Structure formats: C-alpha cells, structure tokens
CSV table of C-alpha atoms in Angstrom, one decimal:
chain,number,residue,atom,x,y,z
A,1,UNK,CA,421.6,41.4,194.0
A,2,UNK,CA,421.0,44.9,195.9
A,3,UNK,CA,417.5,44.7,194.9
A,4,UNK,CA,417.4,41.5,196.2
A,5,UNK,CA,418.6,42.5,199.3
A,6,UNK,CA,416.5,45.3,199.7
A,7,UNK,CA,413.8,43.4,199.3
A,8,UNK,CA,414.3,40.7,201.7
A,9,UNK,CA,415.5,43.5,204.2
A,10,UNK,CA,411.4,45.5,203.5
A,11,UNK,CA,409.8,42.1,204.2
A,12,UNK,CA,411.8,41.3,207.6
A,13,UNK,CA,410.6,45.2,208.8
A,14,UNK,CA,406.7,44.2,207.7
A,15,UNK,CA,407.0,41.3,209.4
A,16,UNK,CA,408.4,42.9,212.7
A,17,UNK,CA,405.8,45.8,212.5
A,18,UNK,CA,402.6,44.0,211.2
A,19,UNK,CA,399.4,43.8,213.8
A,20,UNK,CA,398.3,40.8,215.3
A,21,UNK,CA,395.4,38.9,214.0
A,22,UNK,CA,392.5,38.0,216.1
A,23,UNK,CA,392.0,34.5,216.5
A,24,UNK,CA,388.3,34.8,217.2
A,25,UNK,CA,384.7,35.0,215.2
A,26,UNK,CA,381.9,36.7,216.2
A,27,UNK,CA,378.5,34.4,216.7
A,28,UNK,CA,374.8,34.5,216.9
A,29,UNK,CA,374.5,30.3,217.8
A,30,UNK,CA,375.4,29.6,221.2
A,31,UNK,CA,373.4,26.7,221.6
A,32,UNK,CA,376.2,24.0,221.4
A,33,UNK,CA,378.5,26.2,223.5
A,34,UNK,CA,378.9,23.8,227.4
A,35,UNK,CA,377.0,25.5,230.2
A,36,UNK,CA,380.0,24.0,232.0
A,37,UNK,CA,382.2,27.3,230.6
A,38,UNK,CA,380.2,29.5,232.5
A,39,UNK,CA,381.8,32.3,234.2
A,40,UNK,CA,381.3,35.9,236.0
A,41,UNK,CA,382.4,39.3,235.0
A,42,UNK,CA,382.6,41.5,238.0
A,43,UNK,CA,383.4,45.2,237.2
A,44,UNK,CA,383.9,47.8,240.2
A,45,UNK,CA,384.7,51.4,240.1
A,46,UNK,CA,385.2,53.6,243.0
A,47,UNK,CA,383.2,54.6,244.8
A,48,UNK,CA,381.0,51.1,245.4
A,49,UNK,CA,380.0,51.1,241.5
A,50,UNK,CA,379.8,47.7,240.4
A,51,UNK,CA,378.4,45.6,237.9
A,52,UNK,CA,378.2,41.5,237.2
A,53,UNK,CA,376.9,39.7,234.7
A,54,UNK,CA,377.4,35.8,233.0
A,55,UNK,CA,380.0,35.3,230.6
A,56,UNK,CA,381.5,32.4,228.9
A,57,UNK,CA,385.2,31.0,229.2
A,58,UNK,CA,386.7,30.5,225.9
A,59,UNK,CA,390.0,29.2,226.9
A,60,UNK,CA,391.7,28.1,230.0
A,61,UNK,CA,395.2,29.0,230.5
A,62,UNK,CA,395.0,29.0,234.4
A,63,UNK,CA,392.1,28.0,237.1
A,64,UNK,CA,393.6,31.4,239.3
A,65,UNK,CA,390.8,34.4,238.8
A,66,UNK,CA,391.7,36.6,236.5
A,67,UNK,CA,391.5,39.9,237.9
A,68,UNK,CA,393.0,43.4,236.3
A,69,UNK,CA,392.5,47.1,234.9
A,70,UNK,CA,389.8,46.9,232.3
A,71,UNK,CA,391.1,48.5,229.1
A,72,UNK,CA,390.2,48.2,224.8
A,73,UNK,CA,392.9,46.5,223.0
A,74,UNK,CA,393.6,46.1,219.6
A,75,UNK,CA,396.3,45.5,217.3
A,76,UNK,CA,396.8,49.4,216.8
A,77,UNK,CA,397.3,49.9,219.6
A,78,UNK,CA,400.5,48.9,219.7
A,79,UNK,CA,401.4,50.6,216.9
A,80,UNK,CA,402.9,47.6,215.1
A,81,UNK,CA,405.0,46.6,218.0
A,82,UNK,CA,405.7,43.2,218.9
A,83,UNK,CA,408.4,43.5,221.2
A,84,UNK,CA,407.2,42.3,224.9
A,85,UNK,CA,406.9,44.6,227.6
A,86,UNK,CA,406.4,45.0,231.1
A,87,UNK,CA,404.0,47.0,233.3
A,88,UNK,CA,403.7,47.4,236.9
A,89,UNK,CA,400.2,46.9,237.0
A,90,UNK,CA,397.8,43.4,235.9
A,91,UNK,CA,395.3,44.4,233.0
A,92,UNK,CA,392.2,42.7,231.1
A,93,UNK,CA,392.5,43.1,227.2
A,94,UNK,CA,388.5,43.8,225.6
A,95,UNK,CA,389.0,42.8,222.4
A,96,UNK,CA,386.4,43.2,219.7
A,97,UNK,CA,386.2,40.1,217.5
A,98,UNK,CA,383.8,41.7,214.8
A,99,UNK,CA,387.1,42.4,212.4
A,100,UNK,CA,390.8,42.0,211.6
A,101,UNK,CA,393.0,45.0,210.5
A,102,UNK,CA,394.0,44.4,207.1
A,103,UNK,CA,397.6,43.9,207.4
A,104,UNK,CA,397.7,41.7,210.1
A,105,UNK,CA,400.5,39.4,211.0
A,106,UNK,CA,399.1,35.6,211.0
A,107,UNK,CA,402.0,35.1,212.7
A,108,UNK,CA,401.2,37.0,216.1
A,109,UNK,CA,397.8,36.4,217.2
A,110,UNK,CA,395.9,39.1,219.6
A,111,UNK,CA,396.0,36.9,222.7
A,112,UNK,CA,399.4,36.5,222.3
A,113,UNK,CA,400.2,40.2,222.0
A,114,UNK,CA,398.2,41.4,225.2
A,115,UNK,CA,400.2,38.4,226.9
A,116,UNK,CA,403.5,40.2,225.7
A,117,UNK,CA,402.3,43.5,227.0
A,118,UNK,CA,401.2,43.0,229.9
A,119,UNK,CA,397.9,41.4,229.9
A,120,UNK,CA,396.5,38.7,232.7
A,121,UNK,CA,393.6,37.6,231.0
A,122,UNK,CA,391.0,38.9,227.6
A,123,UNK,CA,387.6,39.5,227.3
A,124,UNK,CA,386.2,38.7,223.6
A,125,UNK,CA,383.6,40.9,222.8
A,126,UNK,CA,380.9,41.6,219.9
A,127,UNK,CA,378.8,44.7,219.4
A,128,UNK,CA,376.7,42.7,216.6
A,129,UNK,CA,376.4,39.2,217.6
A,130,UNK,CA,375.8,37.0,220.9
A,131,UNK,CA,379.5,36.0,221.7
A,132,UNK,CA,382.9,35.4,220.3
A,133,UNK,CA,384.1,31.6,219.4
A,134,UNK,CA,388.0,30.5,218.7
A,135,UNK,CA,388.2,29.7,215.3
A,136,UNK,CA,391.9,29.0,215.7
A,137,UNK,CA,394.0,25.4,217.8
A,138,UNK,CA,394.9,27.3,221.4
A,139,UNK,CA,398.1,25.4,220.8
A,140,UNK,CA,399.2,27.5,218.5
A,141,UNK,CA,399.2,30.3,220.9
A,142,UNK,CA,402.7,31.8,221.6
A,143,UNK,CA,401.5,33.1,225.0
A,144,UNK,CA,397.9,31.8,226.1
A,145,UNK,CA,395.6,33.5,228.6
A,146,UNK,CA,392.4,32.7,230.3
A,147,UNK,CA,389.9,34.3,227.7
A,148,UNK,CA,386.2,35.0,228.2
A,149,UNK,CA,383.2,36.1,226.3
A,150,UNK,CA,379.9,37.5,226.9
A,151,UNK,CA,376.9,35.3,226.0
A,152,UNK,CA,374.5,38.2,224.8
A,153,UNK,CA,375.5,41.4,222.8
A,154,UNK,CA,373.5,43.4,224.8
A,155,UNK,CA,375.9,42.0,227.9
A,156,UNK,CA,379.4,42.9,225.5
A,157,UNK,CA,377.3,46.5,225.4
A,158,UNK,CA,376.9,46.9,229.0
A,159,UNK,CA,380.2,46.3,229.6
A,160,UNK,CA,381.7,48.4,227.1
A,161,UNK,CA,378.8,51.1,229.1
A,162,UNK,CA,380.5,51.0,232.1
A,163,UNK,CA,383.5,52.8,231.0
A,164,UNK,CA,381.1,56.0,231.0
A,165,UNK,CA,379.8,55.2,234.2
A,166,UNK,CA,382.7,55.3,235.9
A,167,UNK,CA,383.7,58.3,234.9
A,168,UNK,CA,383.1,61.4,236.3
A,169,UNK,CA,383.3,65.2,236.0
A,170,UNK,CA,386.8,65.4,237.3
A,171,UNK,CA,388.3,62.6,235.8
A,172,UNK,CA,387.8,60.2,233.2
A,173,UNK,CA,388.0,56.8,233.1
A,174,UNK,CA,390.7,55.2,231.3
A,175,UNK,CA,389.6,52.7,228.6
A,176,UNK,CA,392.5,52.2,226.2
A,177,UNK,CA,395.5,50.0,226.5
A,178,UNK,CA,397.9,52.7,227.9
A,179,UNK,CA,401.3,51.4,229.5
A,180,UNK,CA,402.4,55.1,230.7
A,181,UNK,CA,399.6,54.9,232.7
A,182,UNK,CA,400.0,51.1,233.7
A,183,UNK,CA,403.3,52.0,235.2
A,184,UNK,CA,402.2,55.1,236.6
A,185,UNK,CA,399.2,53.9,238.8
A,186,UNK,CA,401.0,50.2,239.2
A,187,UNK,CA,400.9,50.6,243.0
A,188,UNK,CA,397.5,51.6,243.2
A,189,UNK,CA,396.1,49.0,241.5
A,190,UNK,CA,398.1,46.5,243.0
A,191,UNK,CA,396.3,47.8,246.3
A,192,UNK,CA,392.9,47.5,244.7
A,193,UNK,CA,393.6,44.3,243.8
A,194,UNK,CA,394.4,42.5,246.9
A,195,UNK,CA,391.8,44.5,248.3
A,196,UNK,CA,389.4,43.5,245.5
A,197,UNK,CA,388.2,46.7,245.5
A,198,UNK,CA,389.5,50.0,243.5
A,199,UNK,CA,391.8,52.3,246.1
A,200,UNK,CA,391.0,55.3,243.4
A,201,UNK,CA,389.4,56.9,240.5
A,202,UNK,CA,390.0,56.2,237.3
A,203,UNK,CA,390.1,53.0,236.1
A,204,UNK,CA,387.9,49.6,235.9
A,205,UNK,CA,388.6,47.0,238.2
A,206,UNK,CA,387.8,43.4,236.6
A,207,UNK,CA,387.5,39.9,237.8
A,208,UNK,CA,386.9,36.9,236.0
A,209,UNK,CA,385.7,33.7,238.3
A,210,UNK,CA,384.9,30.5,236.4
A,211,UNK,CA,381.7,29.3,237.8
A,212,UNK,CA,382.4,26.0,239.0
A,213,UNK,CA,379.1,25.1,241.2
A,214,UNK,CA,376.8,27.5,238.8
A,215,UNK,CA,375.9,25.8,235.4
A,216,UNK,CA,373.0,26.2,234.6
A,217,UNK,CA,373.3,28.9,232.1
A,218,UNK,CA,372.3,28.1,228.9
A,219,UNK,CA,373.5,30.1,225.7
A,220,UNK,CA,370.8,33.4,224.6
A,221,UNK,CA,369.0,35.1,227.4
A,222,UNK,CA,371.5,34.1,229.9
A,223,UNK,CA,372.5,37.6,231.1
A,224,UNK,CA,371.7,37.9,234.5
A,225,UNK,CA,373.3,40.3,236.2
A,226,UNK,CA,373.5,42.6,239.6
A,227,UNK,CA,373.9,46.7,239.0
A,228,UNK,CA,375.0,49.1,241.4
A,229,UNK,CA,375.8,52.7,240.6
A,230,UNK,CA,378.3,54.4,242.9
A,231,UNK,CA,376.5,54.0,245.7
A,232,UNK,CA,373.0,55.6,245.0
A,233,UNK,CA,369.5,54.1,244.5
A,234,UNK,CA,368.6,52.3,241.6
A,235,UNK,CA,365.8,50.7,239.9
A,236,UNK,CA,365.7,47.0,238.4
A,237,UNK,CA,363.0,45.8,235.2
A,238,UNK,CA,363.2,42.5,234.6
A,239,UNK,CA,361.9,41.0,230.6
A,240,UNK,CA,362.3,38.0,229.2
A,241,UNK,CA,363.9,38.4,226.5
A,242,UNK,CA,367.6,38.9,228.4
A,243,UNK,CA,368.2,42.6,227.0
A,244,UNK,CA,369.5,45.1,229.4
A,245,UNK,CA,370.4,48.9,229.3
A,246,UNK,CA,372.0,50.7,231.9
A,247,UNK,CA,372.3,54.4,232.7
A,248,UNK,CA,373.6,56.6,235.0
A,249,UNK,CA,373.9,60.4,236.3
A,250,UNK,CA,376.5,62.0,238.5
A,251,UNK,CA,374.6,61.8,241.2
A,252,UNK,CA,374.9,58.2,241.7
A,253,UNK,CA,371.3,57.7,240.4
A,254,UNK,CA,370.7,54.5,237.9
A,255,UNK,CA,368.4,52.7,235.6
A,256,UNK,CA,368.6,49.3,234.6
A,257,UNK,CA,366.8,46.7,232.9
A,258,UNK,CA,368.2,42.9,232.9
A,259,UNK,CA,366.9,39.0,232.8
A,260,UNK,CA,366.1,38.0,236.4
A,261,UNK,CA,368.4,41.1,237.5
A,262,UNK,CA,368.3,42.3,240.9
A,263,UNK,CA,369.6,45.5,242.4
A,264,UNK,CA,372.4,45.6,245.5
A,265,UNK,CA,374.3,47.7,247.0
A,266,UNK,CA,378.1,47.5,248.9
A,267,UNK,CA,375.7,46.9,252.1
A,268,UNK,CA,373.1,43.9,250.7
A,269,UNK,CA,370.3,46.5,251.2
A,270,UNK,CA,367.6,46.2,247.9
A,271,UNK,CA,365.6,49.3,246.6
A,272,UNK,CA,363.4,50.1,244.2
A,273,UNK,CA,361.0,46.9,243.2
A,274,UNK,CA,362.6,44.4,246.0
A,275,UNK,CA,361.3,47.3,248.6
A,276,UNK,CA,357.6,46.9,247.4
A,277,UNK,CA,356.4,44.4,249.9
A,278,UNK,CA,357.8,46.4,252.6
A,279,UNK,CA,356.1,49.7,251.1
A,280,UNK,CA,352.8,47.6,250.8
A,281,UNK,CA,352.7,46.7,254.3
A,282,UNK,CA,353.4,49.9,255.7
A,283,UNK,CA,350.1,51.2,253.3
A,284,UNK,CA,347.7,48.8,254.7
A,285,UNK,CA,348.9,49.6,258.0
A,286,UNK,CA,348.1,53.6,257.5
A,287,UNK,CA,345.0,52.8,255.9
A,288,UNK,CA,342.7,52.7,258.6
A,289,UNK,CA,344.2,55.5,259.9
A,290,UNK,CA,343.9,57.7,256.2
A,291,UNK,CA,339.8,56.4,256.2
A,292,UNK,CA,339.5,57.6,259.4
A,293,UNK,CA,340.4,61.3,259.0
A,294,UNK,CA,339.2,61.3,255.5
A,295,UNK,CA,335.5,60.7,257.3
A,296,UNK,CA,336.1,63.0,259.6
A,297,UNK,CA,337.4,65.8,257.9
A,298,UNK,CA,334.4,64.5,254.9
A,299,UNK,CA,336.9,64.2,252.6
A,300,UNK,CA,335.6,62.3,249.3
A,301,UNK,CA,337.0,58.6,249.4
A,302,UNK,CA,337.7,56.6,246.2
C-alpha cells in the first residue's frame, strides 16, 4: 500500500514538472500551404535597425497584430514549470520545431506554455527545413495564440541573425525567455510598443501583420524582405533562388543579399544599387568635362 502510494505520489510530481511538447513539424513542401496565410515579420532594434521579411500564419487566435519582445523559447526553459505567470511586458515565443525534449508532457503543448508565461503570439521556426506545419487539432490547445512561420530556412536564419545585430559592444541583446527581465524593462517596452518603435537597447521589437491585400506569395523563394542596419548604408544583391545572408559591423555598416530585396532606411532614402541611375547620370554629365582636360593636359584616353 505505501509503495503504492509512493508511486502514484512520483507520477503526479512528473506530471507537474514534465516539458511541453511542441505541437509542430518541420517541412521542406510548402506548395499546398494557402498564399492567403501570408504574413510579415517586422523586427526593429534601436537605433533605426530593422528588418522584414514574408512569413506564413499557422494559426489564428486573434486578427489584432501581434506585436512583442523577440525571445527563444523552449520547454527548458521553464525549467519544468507549468504554473502560469505574469509579466509586465508582451513577448513573441521563437520556437524551433526541428525536435521534442524527451520527456515531454503530451499533456501541455508549447503554445500553450508561452501563453501561460506571458507570451502574445509564436514564431515557428526551422534551421533545416523551409517552414513549420501543425501536426496537432488547434482545438486541443489549452491556450491558443496567433502562431507564424517562416516560408524559407534561410528567412528562420535571418531572423534568428538579428539577435547579433542588435547587439552591441555595451550591451547585449537579450534572446532567451527571461521573466526577471520582462518585469524589469515592462515599462519600456510598453513605450516601444505603442510607439512601434524600441525606446532602448537591448531587446527585439517584433510585429506580426497578417497580410490581408498581399497574397501573392507562393511557398519556396518567397522571402522578400527590406534590411536596414542601425541607421548606416547598406548594400542589396538580389538571386533567384530566395537565399539571403545578412551581416553587420558596429559601425552601422551592412551586407545583404535577398529575393527582390531592396534596401531603406528610417527616412525612405535608397543606397547602394537603387543609387545607380542617379550615379550614372551625374557620370555622363562630367564626361565632357573629364575629355576635355584629359586633351588638354594630353592625358591618354581609354
């Protein structure tokens, strides 16, 4: 009978401490996924770093933006606790989908869990394939959220890139579920969010807009996207095969190559290859002017 007891009284404490599972799969076929679930990441940083690309929503919960701090989430994080909490400041959960932690809980899913700590919204990602499909009923969610996904890995890795970008000699961007620092900064992002623009350093501000009059999207190679890097010039490649790479210095200076991308800034001023018209005009202006001293001063022309 005691052993009995003792038993039933170890499976109730697995139960309360076990992880959540992640409802999701990672995919390589997106080409029956609806254009119609088209959607837009936009990350900002301060100062005036921002970066947008296509995503896909996975599951509506709400037709409000979902807008938050950016921050990895996983089961561990928690560290087995299911018990909802509270934090003074809205978050975005980026959960990887490529595995489950082997003693998970099929009784708490992931979405769920952010939702009980905090969370406004998710962001399914994949470091090895295109996107993340449900592969469980959203019914049988406790506590659903809006939940996206990128369409291309090399999108899920440009996201998960800007966490580095942001950052900066002095202080380092927060990337991990952390509620101390939730509750800390609450008031702070709170301001950045009804400014829709970060107040401070140190943290990823994310919104989520479902792109109702845009669906034209289709599945693979669908990452276009708009880079800016805290302010400073840039330089935009465009391919057609929908990869991009991203990188950045501490000066503000930045690198990036997308699918029909196109480099901004804060102001809706191009550079680099959107300047090129304006820099040929300017040359065949000066020309006559360059072939005239180089005659004059007999200097060999080309």
């Amino acid at each position: 009978m005691i052993v009995a007891l003792n038993l039933t009284g170890l499976l109730l404490l697995l139960a309360q401490t076990a992880f959540g599972y992640i409802p999701s799969l990672p995919t390589n076929d997106t080409t029956g996924l609806p254009t119609s679930d088209n959607a837009t990441a936009t990350l900002r940083w301060y100062l005036d770093g921002v970066y947008m690309d296509n995503v896909r929503q996975v599951l509506q919960a709400s037709e409000l933006d979902t807008q938050g701090v950016l921050m990895h989430f996983s089961e561990t994080m928690t560290n087995g606790e299911t018990t909802p909490t509270s934090s003074e400041a809205p978050w975005i959960a980026l959960v990887s989908c490529d595995f489950n932690v082997s003693s998970f809980n099929p009784a708490v899913d992931i979405i769920t869990l952010a939702a009980d700590h905090g969370a406004v919204g998710v962001i399914l990602y994949s470091l090895f394939s295109s996107t993340c499909v449900l592969d469980t009923d959203s019914s049988q969610f406790g506590h659903p959220l809006n939940v996206f996904s990128p369409w291309t890995v090399q999108t899920s890795k440009l996201i998960d890139l800007q966490f580095a970008s942001a950052s900066t000699t002095r202080l380092e961007t927060v990337s991990d579920y952390n509620a101390t620092w939730l509750n800390e900064f609450g008031s702070v992002v709170q301001a950045s969010v009804e400014r829709d623009s970060p107040t401070g350093e140190g943290f990823l501000l994310t919104k989520l807009e479902r792109n109702v009059k845009n669906s034209s999207v289709e599945g693979e190679g669908s990452g276009n996207s708009t880079t800016t890097e805290n302010g400073g010039n840039s330089t935009t490649a465009t391919d057609s095969g929908g990869g991009s790479t991203t990188t950045a210095d501490s000066g503000g200076n930045s690198t990036s190559g997308n699918a029909n991308g196109t480099a901004v800034n804060e102001s809706g001023d191009t550079d680099g290859v959107l300047a090129t018209p304006r820099a040929y005009t300017l040359i065949l202006t000066l020309y006559p002017v360059i072939l005239a001293l180089a005659v004059f001063c007999q200097w060999p022309v080309l």
